[in-house]
Coordinates of C-alpha atoms and ligand atoms in Angstrom, one line a residue:
Chain A
M1 CA -0.2 0.1 -0.3
R2 CA 1.1 3.4 -0.2
P3 CA 2.5 5.4 2.2
I4 CA 0.0 7.9 3.4
I5 CA 2.5 10.7 3.3
E6 CA 6.2 10.5 1.6
V7 CA 8.8 12.9 2.4
S8 CA 11.5 13.2 0.6
D9 CA 14.5 15.5 1.2
L10 CA 12.8 17.8 3.4
S11 CA 14.9 21.0 3.9
K12 CA 14.2 23.9 5.6
T13 CA 16.9 26.6 6.6
Y14 CA 14.8 29.7 8.4
A15 CA 15.8 33.2 6.9
S16 CA 18.4 33.5 10.1
G17 CA 20.3 31.0 8.9
T18 CA 18.8 28.1 11.1
A19 CA 19.3 25.0 9.5
A20 CA 16.5 24.0 10.9
L21 CA 15.6 20.2 8.4
S22 CA 18.1 18.8 6.5
G23 CA 17.4 16.2 4.5
V24 CA 14.8 14.1 5.6
T25 CA 13.2 11.8 3.9
L26 CA 10.8 9.3 5.9
D27 CA 7.1 7.5 4.2
I28 CA 4.6 7.2 7.2
R29 CA 2.2 4.0 6.9
E30 CA -1.8 4.7 6.8
G31 CA -2.3 4.1 10.2
E32 CA 0.3 3.5 12.4
I33 CA 0.8 6.2 15.2
L34 CA 4.7 7.8 14.6
A35 CA 6.7 9.0 17.2
L36 CA 9.1 11.9 16.3
L37 CA 11.5 12.0 19.3
G38 CA 14.5 14.5 20.1
P39 CA 15.8 16.9 21.9
N40 CA 14.7 20.5 21.9
G41 CA 14.9 22.8 19.2
A42 CA 15.8 19.1 17.2
G43 CA 13.4 20.2 14.6
K44 CA 9.9 18.5 15.0
T45 CA 7.5 21.4 15.1
T46 CA 9.7 22.9 11.8
F47 CA 9.0 19.1 10.9
I48 CA 5.3 18.9 11.3
S49 CA 5.2 22.7 10.6
I50 CA 6.3 22.6 6.9
L51 CA 3.8 18.9 6.1
C52 CA 0.8 21.5 7.6
G53 CA 1.4 24.2 5.5
L54 CA 2.5 26.9 8.2
V55 CA 6.0 26.7 7.1
T56 CA 7.5 27.0 3.2
P57 CA 10.0 24.2 2.5
T58 CA 13.7 25.7 1.3
G59 CA 14.1 22.0 -0.3
G60 CA 12.1 18.3 -0.8
T61 CA 8.5 17.9 -1.2
V62 CA 6.0 15.9 1.0
R63 CA 3.1 14.1 -0.2
V64 CA -0.1 13.7 1.9
G65 CA -2.7 10.9 -0.2
G66 CA -0.4 11.3 -3.3
N67 CA -1.4 15.4 -3.3
D68 CA 1.5 17.3 -3.1
I69 CA 1.8 19.5 0.2
I70 CA 2.1 23.0 -2.6
R71 CA 0.8 22.2 -5.7
D72 CA -2.3 20.1 -4.3
Y73 CA -2.4 22.3 -0.6
R74 CA -6.3 22.3 -1.6
A75 CA -6.0 18.1 -1.6
A76 CA -3.4 17.5 0.5
R77 CA -4.1 19.5 3.5
S78 CA -8.7 18.5 3.3
L79 CA -6.5 15.1 4.4
I80 CA -5.0 16.7 7.4
G81 CA -5.8 17.9 11.0
L82 CA -3.2 19.3 13.5
V83 CA -2.7 20.3 17.4
P84 CA -0.2 23.2 17.7
Q85 CA 2.0 23.1 20.1
E86 CA 1.3 26.0 22.2
I87 CA -2.2 26.5 23.5
S88 CA -3.3 28.9 21.2
I89 CA -7.6 30.5 21.1
E90 CA -10.3 32.8 21.3
M91 CA -10.2 32.9 24.8
F92 CA -13.7 34.8 24.2
E93 CA -14.7 32.4 21.5
T94 CA -17.7 29.2 22.6
V95 CA -16.2 25.6 22.5
I96 CA -18.5 24.4 20.2
G97 CA -18.4 27.9 18.1
T98 CA -14.6 27.8 17.5
V99 CA -14.9 23.8 16.5
R100 CA -17.5 24.9 14.2
F101 CA -15.6 27.7 13.3
S102 CA -12.7 25.0 12.0
R103 CA -15.0 23.0 10.2
G104 CA -15.8 25.5 8.8
L105 CA -12.0 26.7 7.2
Y106 CA -11.7 23.3 5.8
G107 CA -15.0 24.0 2.9
K108 CA -17.0 21.4 4.8
A109 CA -20.8 22.3 5.1
P110 CA -21.7 22.3 9.0
D111 CA -22.7 19.0 10.7
D112 CA -22.9 19.6 14.8
A113 CA -24.0 15.9 15.1
H114 CA -20.5 14.8 14.3
L115 CA -18.9 18.3 16.1
E116 CA -21.3 17.0 19.8
G117 CA -19.5 13.1 18.7
V118 CA -15.8 14.9 18.6
L119 CA -16.4 16.7 22.1
K120 CA -17.7 13.4 23.2
A121 CA -15.4 11.8 22.7
L122 CA -13.5 13.8 24.4
S123 CA -15.0 14.8 27.5
L124 CA -15.7 18.2 26.5
H125 CA -19.2 17.8 25.8
D126 CA -21.1 19.7 29.0
K127 CA -18.9 22.7 28.0
R128 CA -19.6 23.1 24.2
D129 CA -22.1 26.9 25.3
A130 CA -18.6 27.1 27.9
K131 CA -15.9 30.1 26.7
L132 CA -12.7 29.4 25.9
M133 CA -11.2 31.5 28.7
E134 CA -13.4 29.6 31.7
L135 CA -12.0 26.8 30.3
S136 CA -8.8 25.0 32.6
G137 CA -5.3 23.9 31.0
G138 CA -6.0 20.3 29.9
M139 CA -9.7 21.1 28.9
K140 CA -8.0 24.4 26.5
R141 CA -5.4 20.9 25.1
R142 CA -8.7 19.6 24.5
V143 CA -10.5 21.9 22.3
L144 CA -7.6 21.3 20.4
I145 CA -7.9 18.4 19.1
A146 CA -11.8 19.0 18.6
K147 CA -10.6 21.7 16.7
A148 CA -8.6 19.7 14.7
L149 CA -10.7 16.8 14.5
S150 CA -13.5 19.0 13.6
H151 CA -13.5 17.8 9.8
G152 CA -12.8 14.2 10.0
P153 CA -8.9 14.1 8.9
K154 CA -7.5 11.2 8.2
V155 CA -3.6 12.3 9.8
L156 CA -3.5 14.4 12.6
F157 CA -0.6 15.3 13.5
L158 CA -0.3 16.1 16.8
D159 CA 2.6 18.6 18.7
E160 CA 3.7 17.1 22.2
P161 CA -0.4 16.3 23.2
T162 CA 1.3 15.3 27.1
A163 CA 3.3 19.0 27.4
G164 CA 2.9 20.3 31.0
V165 CA -0.1 17.9 31.9
D166 CA -0.7 15.7 34.5
V167 CA -0.5 12.3 34.8
N168 CA -4.6 11.5 34.2
L169 CA -5.2 13.8 31.6
R170 CA -2.3 11.9 29.9
R171 CA -4.2 8.7 30.0
E172 CA -7.1 10.7 28.7
M173 CA -5.2 11.4 26.0
W174 CA -3.5 7.8 25.0
A175 CA -6.7 6.8 25.4
V176 CA -8.5 9.1 22.3
V177 CA -5.2 9.0 20.0
R178 CA -5.8 4.6 20.5
R179 CA -9.3 5.2 19.6
L180 CA -8.6 7.7 17.0
R181 CA -6.0 4.7 15.6
E182 CA -8.8 2.2 15.7
E183 CA -10.8 4.5 13.6
G184 CA -8.2 3.9 10.9
V185 CA -6.2 7.7 11.4
T186 CA -2.7 8.2 10.9
I187 CA -1.2 10.1 14.1
I188 CA 2.2 11.7 13.9
L189 CA 2.7 12.7 18.0
T190 CA 6.2 14.0 19.1
T191 CA 7.7 14.2 22.6
H192 CA 10.3 14.6 24.2
Y193 CA 9.5 11.9 26.9
L194 CA 10.4 8.1 25.7
E195 CA 8.0 6.1 28.2
E196 CA 5.0 8.1 26.0
A197 CA 6.8 6.9 23.0
E198 CA 7.1 3.5 23.9
E199 CA 2.7 3.3 25.4
M200 CA 1.5 5.1 22.2
A201 CA 3.4 4.4 18.6
D202 CA 4.2 1.8 16.9
R203 CA 6.9 3.4 15.6
I204 CA 9.4 5.5 16.7
G205 CA 11.8 8.3 14.5
I206 CA 14.4 10.3 16.6
I207 CA 15.5 13.9 15.2
D208 CA 18.3 15.7 16.5
K209 CA 20.1 18.9 14.6
G210 CA 16.8 18.6 11.6
R211 CA 18.5 15.2 10.8
L212 CA 16.1 12.1 10.9
M213 CA 18.5 10.2 12.8
L214 CA 16.7 6.1 12.8
V215 CA 13.0 4.9 12.6
E216 CA 12.5 2.1 13.9
E217 CA 9.6 -0.3 15.4
T218 CA 9.3 0.8 19.1
A219 CA 9.3 -2.9 19.7
K220 CA 12.7 -3.1 18.3
L221 CA 14.0 0.2 20.0
M222 CA 12.7 -0.6 23.3
H223 CA 14.8 -3.7 22.8
E224 CA 17.9 -1.7 23.0
F225 CA 16.7 0.9 25.6
G226 CA 15.6 -2.0 28.0
R227 CA 19.3 -3.3 28.4
K228 CA 21.1 -2.8 31.6
R229 CA 24.9 -2.6 32.8
L230 CA 25.6 -4.2 35.7
T231 CA 29.6 -3.8 37.6
V232 CA 30.5 -5.6 40.7
E233 CA 33.2 -4.3 42.2
L234 CA 35.3 -7.1 44.3
A235 CA 37.5 -6.9 47.3
E236 CA 40.2 -9.0 46.3
P237 CA 41.4 -9.0 41.8
L238 CA 40.7 -12.6 40.0
T239 CA 43.1 -13.8 37.2
V240 CA 39.8 -15.9 35.4
L241 CA 36.7 -16.0 36.2
P242 CA 35.3 -19.3 37.5
A243 CA 33.2 -21.7 35.8
T244 CA 30.1 -20.9 37.8
L245 CA 30.2 -17.3 37.4
A246 CA 29.9 -17.7 33.2
G247 CA 27.5 -17.2 30.9
E248 CA 25.8 -14.9 28.6
G249 CA 27.3 -11.4 28.9
V250 CA 29.1 -11.8 32.5
A251 CA 32.5 -10.7 31.6
L252 CA 35.5 -9.8 33.5
L253 CA 37.3 -6.8 33.2
G254 CA 41.6 -6.1 32.6
D255 CA 41.7 -5.0 36.2
G256 CA 40.6 -8.5 37.5
R257 CA 38.6 -6.6 40.2
H258 CA 34.8 -5.5 38.4
V259 CA 32.7 -8.1 36.9
R260 CA 30.6 -7.0 34.0
Y261 CA 27.1 -7.8 33.4
D262 CA 25.2 -7.0 30.7
Y263 CA 21.4 -7.9 30.9
D264 CA 17.5 -7.6 29.4
T265 CA 15.6 -5.8 32.2
R266 CA 12.5 -7.1 29.5
A267 CA 14.2 -10.8 30.0
D268 CA 11.2 -13.0 32.3
R269 CA 14.9 -13.2 34.3
S270 CA 17.1 -10.7 34.9
G271 CA 19.9 -13.4 36.0
I272 CA 21.4 -11.2 38.8
A273 CA 20.0 -13.2 41.6
R274 CA 21.5 -16.6 39.9
L275 CA 25.2 -14.0 39.4
L276 CA 25.1 -12.4 42.8
A277 CA 24.6 -16.1 44.5
G278 CA 27.2 -17.4 42.0
F279 CA 29.9 -14.6 43.9
A280 CA 28.3 -15.9 47.2
G281 CA 28.9 -19.9 46.5
E282 CA 32.3 -19.1 45.1
G283 CA 33.1 -16.9 48.3
I284 CA 33.9 -13.8 46.2
A285 CA 33.8 -11.0 48.7
V286 CA 32.2 -7.8 47.0
R287 CA 32.6 -4.2 47.5
D288 CA 30.3 -2.3 45.7
I289 CA 27.8 -2.8 42.6
V290 CA 26.6 -0.3 40.0
T291 CA 23.9 -0.7 37.6
E292 CA 23.5 1.7 34.4
Q293 CA 20.8 2.2 31.9
S294 CA 22.0 2.6 28.7
S295 CA 21.3 6.3 27.8
L296 CA 19.0 7.8 24.8
E297 CA 22.7 9.3 23.3
E298 CA 24.2 5.1 23.5
V299 CA 20.8 3.3 21.5
F300 CA 22.0 5.8 19.0
L301 CA 24.9 5.4 18.7
R302 CA 24.4 1.4 18.8
L303 CA 21.9 1.9 16.3
L304 CA 23.2 3.8 13.7
E305 CA 26.7 1.7 14.4
E306 CA 23.8 -1.4 13.3
K307 CA 23.2 0.8 10.3
V308 CA 26.6 1.1 8.9
Chain B
M1 CA -12.8 28.2 -4.4
N2 CA -13.7 27.5 -0.8
W3 CA -16.9 29.0 -0.7
Q4 CA -17.9 27.9 2.6
A5 CA -14.6 29.0 4.2
V6 CA -15.2 32.8 3.0
R7 CA -18.3 32.9 4.7
T8 CA -16.6 31.2 8.0
I9 CA -14.3 34.1 8.0
F10 CA -16.9 36.5 6.3
S11 CA -19.5 35.8 9.9
H12 CA -17.2 34.7 12.6
E13 CA -15.1 38.4 11.4
M14 CA -19.1 39.5 11.3
A15 CA -19.7 38.0 15.0
R16 CA -17.8 40.3 16.4
F17 CA -18.8 43.3 15.0
W18 CA -22.2 42.6 16.2
R19 CA -21.7 40.9 19.7
T20 CA -19.2 44.9 21.1
P21 CA -22.0 47.0 18.9
W22 CA -20.9 50.4 21.4
E23 CA -17.8 49.7 20.7
S24 CA -18.1 48.3 17.0
L25 CA -21.1 50.5 16.0
A26 CA -21.9 53.5 18.4
S27 CA -19.1 54.7 19.4
P28 CA -17.8 55.3 15.5
V29 CA -21.6 57.4 15.3
V30 CA -21.8 59.1 18.7
S31 CA -18.0 60.8 18.4
T32 CA -18.9 61.9 14.1
V33 CA -22.5 63.2 15.0
L34 CA -20.6 65.1 18.0
Y35 CA -18.1 66.8 14.7
F36 CA -21.8 67.6 12.9
V37 CA -23.0 69.0 16.4
V38 CA -19.7 70.8 17.4
F39 CA -18.9 71.9 13.5
G40 CA -22.0 71.9 11.6
A41 CA -24.6 73.6 14.2
A42 CA -22.6 75.7 16.6
I43 CA -19.8 76.9 14.0
G44 CA -21.5 76.6 11.2
T45 CA -24.1 79.5 11.6
R46 CA -21.4 81.7 11.8
I47 CA -19.8 80.5 8.3
Q48 CA -21.0 81.4 6.0
S49 CA -22.8 78.2 2.8
V50 CA -20.2 76.3 1.0
E51 CA -20.8 76.8 -2.6
G52 CA -24.2 77.1 -2.5
V53 CA -24.2 74.6 0.4
S54 CA -24.8 74.4 4.1
Y55 CA -21.6 74.4 6.5
G56 CA -23.7 71.6 8.1
A57 CA -24.5 69.7 5.4
F58 CA -20.9 70.8 3.0
I59 CA -19.3 68.6 5.8
V60 CA -21.2 65.5 5.5
P61 CA -19.5 63.2 3.5
G62 CA -17.1 64.2 4.1
L63 CA -16.9 63.6 7.5
I64 CA -18.5 60.4 6.6
M65 CA -15.5 59.4 4.3
L66 CA -13.0 59.9 7.2
T67 CA -14.9 57.5 9.8
V68 CA -15.1 54.8 6.8
L69 CA -11.5 55.4 5.8
Q70 CA -10.4 55.2 9.4
Q71 CA -13.1 52.0 10.4
S72 CA -12.1 50.2 6.9
I73 CA -8.4 50.7 7.7
T74 CA -8.7 49.8 11.8
N75 CA -11.5 46.6 11.7
A76 CA -9.4 44.7 8.8
S77 CA -5.4 45.5 11.0
F78 CA -7.5 44.3 14.1
G79 CA -8.9 41.4 12.3
I80 CA -6.2 40.0 10.9
F81 CA -3.9 41.2 13.4
M82 CA -5.6 39.5 15.9
P83 CA -5.1 35.8 14.9
K84 CA -1.4 36.5 14.3
F85 CA -1.2 38.0 18.2
V86 CA -3.3 35.0 19.5
G87 CA -2.0 32.6 17.9
T88 CA -4.4 31.1 16.0
M89 CA -3.4 31.9 12.3
Y90 CA -2.0 28.4 12.0
E91 CA -5.3 27.3 11.5
I92 CA -5.8 29.9 8.8
L93 CA -3.2 29.0 7.2
A94 CA -3.2 24.7 7.7
A95 CA -6.6 25.2 5.8
P96 CA -7.0 24.3 2.5
M97 CA -7.6 27.9 1.5
S98 CA -6.1 29.9 -1.0
F99 CA -4.4 33.6 0.5
I100 CA -7.0 35.1 -1.6
E101 CA -10.3 33.9 0.4
V102 CA -8.6 34.4 3.6
V103 CA -8.5 37.9 2.2
M104 CA -12.2 37.7 0.9
G105 CA -13.4 37.0 4.0
Y106 CA -11.0 39.3 6.1
V107 CA -11.8 42.4 3.9
G108 CA -15.1 41.5 3.1
A109 CA -16.0 41.3 6.8
A110 CA -14.2 45.0 7.4
A111 CA -15.6 46.6 3.9
L112 CA -18.9 45.4 5.4
K113 CA -19.1 47.2 8.9
S114 CA -17.1 50.8 7.3
V115 CA -20.3 50.9 5.0
I116 CA -23.2 49.6 8.3
I117 CA -20.8 52.9 10.1
A118 CA -21.8 54.8 6.9
L119 CA -25.2 54.3 6.6
V120 CA -26.3 54.9 10.4
I121 CA -24.2 58.1 10.2
Y122 CA -25.9 59.3 7.2
L123 CA -29.0 58.4 8.4
T124 CA -28.2 59.9 11.9
A125 CA -27.3 62.5 9.7
L126 CA -30.9 63.8 8.1
F127 CA -32.0 64.7 11.8
F128 CA -29.8 67.4 11.4
V129 CA -29.1 68.9 8.9
D130 CA -31.1 69.3 5.0
L131 CA -29.5 66.7 2.7
P132 CA -29.7 66.4 -0.6
M133 CA -28.7 63.3 -2.8
A134 CA -27.5 63.8 -6.2
H135 CA -26.3 60.7 -7.1
P136 CA -27.0 58.5 -5.1
V137 CA -25.8 55.2 -7.0
W138 CA -22.8 57.0 -7.0
A139 CA -22.0 57.7 -3.3
L140 CA -23.1 54.2 -2.9
A141 CA -20.2 53.1 -5.5
F142 CA -17.6 55.9 -3.6
L143 CA -18.9 54.0 -0.6
I144 CA -17.9 50.5 -1.0
L145 CA -15.1 51.4 -3.3
T146 CA -13.1 53.5 -0.8
A147 CA -14.0 51.1 1.8
F148 CA -13.1 47.7 0.4
S149 CA -9.2 49.5 -1.1
F150 CA -9.3 51.0 3.0
S151 CA -10.1 47.4 4.3
L152 CA -7.1 46.2 2.0
F153 CA -5.0 48.6 3.0
G154 CA -5.6 47.4 7.1
F155 CA -5.4 44.5 6.0
L156 CA -1.8 44.9 4.5
M157 CA -0.9 46.7 8.2
G158 CA -2.0 44.1 9.6
I159 CA 0.0 41.2 8.0
W160 CA 3.3 43.6 8.3
A161 CA 2.3 44.8 12.1
K162 CA 4.8 42.7 14.5
D163 CA 3.4 44.0 17.4
W164 CA 0.8 47.1 19.3
Q165 CA 3.0 50.1 18.2
Q166 CA 3.1 49.2 14.0
L167 CA -0.6 48.2 14.1
Q168 CA -1.2 51.9 15.6
F169 CA 1.4 53.6 13.7
I170 CA -0.1 54.3 10.2
P171 CA -3.5 54.5 10.7
L172 CA -2.2 57.3 13.8
M173 CA 0.5 59.1 11.8
V174 CA -0.6 59.1 7.8
I175 CA -3.6 58.5 7.6
T176 CA -5.5 60.6 10.1
P177 CA -3.8 63.2 8.8
L178 CA -4.2 62.5 5.2
V179 CA -7.9 62.6 6.1
F180 CA -8.3 65.7 8.1
L181 CA -5.9 67.3 5.1
G182 CA -8.2 66.0 2.4
G183 CA -10.8 68.7 2.4
A184 CA -13.4 67.3 5.1
F185 CA -13.6 70.2 6.6
Y186 CA -13.3 73.1 3.9
S187 CA -13.5 72.7 0.0
A188 CA -9.8 73.0 -1.8
S189 CA -11.0 76.6 -3.4
M190 CA -11.5 77.7 0.3
L191 CA -6.9 77.6 0.5
P192 CA -4.4 79.8 -0.2
P193 CA -3.4 78.7 -3.9
F194 CA -0.4 77.1 -3.0
W195 CA -1.9 75.2 -0.8
E196 CA -4.7 74.2 -2.6
G197 CA -2.1 73.1 -5.5
V198 CA -0.3 70.9 -2.0
A199 CA -4.1 69.5 -0.7
K200 CA -4.0 68.0 -4.6
F201 CA -1.4 65.4 -3.9
N202 CA -3.2 64.6 -1.4
P203 CA -4.6 61.0 -2.4
V204 CA -8.0 60.9 0.0
L205 CA -9.1 64.3 -1.6
Y206 CA -10.0 62.7 -3.9
L207 CA -11.9 60.2 -2.8
V208 CA -13.8 62.3 -0.6
S209 CA -14.7 65.2 -3.5
G210 CA -15.7 62.9 -5.6
F211 CA -18.1 61.6 -2.9
R212 CA -19.4 65.0 -1.8
W213 CA -19.9 65.3 -5.5
S214 CA -22.9 62.2 -5.0
F215 CA -24.7 64.7 -2.8
F216 CA -24.0 67.8 -4.2
G217 CA -23.2 67.3 -7.5
Q218 CA -20.4 69.5 -7.4
A219 CA -16.8 69.1 -6.6
D220 CA -13.5 70.5 -5.6
V221 CA -11.9 68.1 -8.9
P222 CA -13.4 66.1 -12.0
V223 CA -15.3 63.1 -10.6
A224 CA -13.8 61.3 -14.3
M225 CA -10.3 61.9 -11.2
S226 CA -11.7 60.8 -8.8
L227 CA -12.8 57.3 -9.8
V228 CA -9.0 56.6 -11.0
A229 CA -8.3 57.5 -7.5
V230 CA -10.2 55.3 -6.4
A231 CA -9.5 52.4 -9.4
I232 CA -5.2 53.2 -7.5
F233 CA -6.0 52.3 -4.6
L234 CA -7.9 49.6 -5.4
A235 CA -5.0 48.4 -7.9
L236 CA -2.9 49.0 -5.2
G237 CA -4.2 47.4 -2.4
I238 CA -4.9 43.7 -5.0
G239 CA -1.6 43.8 -5.9
A240 CA 0.5 44.0 -2.9
V241 CA -2.3 41.9 -1.6
W242 CA -1.1 38.7 -4.7
A243 CA 2.5 40.0 -3.6
I244 CA 2.3 38.4 -0.3
F245 CA -0.1 35.4 -1.6
R246 CA 3.1 34.8 -3.9
T247 CA 5.8 34.8 -1.2
G248 CA 4.0 34.4 2.1
W249 CA 5.7 37.4 3.7
R250 CA 4.7 38.0 7.3
L251 CA 2.8 35.0 6.7
R252 CA 5.0 31.5 5.6
N253 CA 8.2 32.1 7.7
Ligands
LIG401 N1 9.8 31.1 13.2 C1 12.2 31.2 12.7 N2 12.7 31.5 12.6 C2 13.5 31.4 12.8 N3 14.6 30.1 13.5 C3 13.3 29.1 13.8 C4 11.9 29.8 13.6 N4 11.7 28.1 14.7 C5 11.9 27.4 14.7 N5 13.4 27.9 14.6 C6 14.2 27.5 14.9 O1 14.8 26.1 14.3 C7 15.2 25.0 15.5 C8 14.1 24.3 15.6 O2 13.1 24.6 16.1 P1 11.7 23.9 16.1 O3 10.7 24.2 17.1 O4 11.4 22.5 15.1 O5 11.7 22.3 17.1 P2 11.5 21.5 17.7 O6 12.2 20.6 17.6 O7 10.3 21.9 17.7 O8 11.4 21.8 19.7 P3 10.6 21.5 21.1 O9 11.0 20.1 21.6 O10 11.9 22.9 21.8 O11 9.2 22.2 20.8 C9 15.7 26.1 16.3 O12 16.4 26.1 16.0 C10 15.1 26.6 16.1 O13 15.4 28.1 16.8
LIG402 MG1 8.2 22.1 18.9

């Protein structure tokens, strides 16, 4: 099946000279949830803004549903809904008023039944006639989602939907996103949180300094993130590792004072208990134990090395 | 054409107008009517008629034009500056609309507001002065074309402005002086010859003169010139909007 979004060699250099995106190529599959992960200033918002028509790219092409976003902008944009990073709404509008306005901009005939459905799904229905300034921050964020869904888009962009949102609301947002996905909506979201990407996404893309470092199935990526390293410092140096201790991922370091063990936190048994029991059984005195989780950077590097 | 979107923006803007009738309608009408009272009734009785028209009546077309220019610029610039300022512009830019449709929605609403205000002022003026109407169709045509041209300018200003100061700068520093020196309160022929010559460089004079001609059948400058002036304003406005449309200036960075 043809990808719903085809991004080819996309670049953006702002007038200020900032190269916010460089040569991004990416296919997004219909119906998937793609999470874009990256530090501040990585270019996530720029990427989304170009796809939605807010920012003109300096190079490359984008097709949405087969429509070029510049030449066939009407067809392309009709398929898209956007929830921006900042909460920007007209405070004096009512909830239903602002959602109707959004739908109208997409050239769709008024359809309050659809809009009421959207509001219900976002638990906003009892606020339909409230002024936006009377809503809490979390409700305002949901209003932005309702606006983006008002015209029934096939692709939804969520730019940091859960930034500054409490745990309950975050779970609620995730539930909304899942429901949309069940309806077949393709979702692209950006986030700083690995756990969020893990929880939600089918695939994770990592952007850094305007480059798409990698795009990977979430499960595969999480496996890499799931790696931990245990280092045991010994009271007395060893020359060889006793056979009872040897196993996959266990190694005695060159100084003879440290034993290193790489393991996967996701495995049923980490093997730590077995290892420590082994030390006791051999009568080896342990001075200290340190565990480290592989950092985002390490995983980047490892995955990149694998690719090369 | 995405007419639904044009209508959506248009009604959204008109709704704001009706939501605050005191600010949007009553205040320009009242301040203009104060001019009638002060200049027309109080001072006007001591001024001889101007070119056979009582001074109280003479100033009405100019005052209406003055208000139309100011209101068109203010309403249109505010209309498009607001979403930029609040941040809701993203919605307009991401919608499947051409720039022309966006302009039609905002400028159409701003122009209609000015025309409504002008009509209310006209009707109010009838209570105070005897006002002939020699060419009603031309009067309406001048009114609508002027409202539309200057709403276009206002729209451009709203796109250009980066903050509130800039938004108020041009109306205050350029438009208001031009309007006051544009012959709203006097006929250019009343000026000394040198200043009469200078006044001819003021584009607003041609609008006021043409509009006044529609009422009294006489003008400072030939009516054809006034029409040409309006046409030039309209062409400049449309040209500038077209340029922005091509380049995305100040909108899509
Ligand atoms: N309008 C603009 N003009 C000039 N530079 C910009 C503009 N918008 C963004 N940038 C720059 O482009 C780079 C990428 O910014 P972008 O907003 O896309 O990052 P981001 O990944 O969304 O960051 P965050 O996680 O903080 O939201 C940054 O260096 C930023 O300063
Ligand atoms: Mg961002």
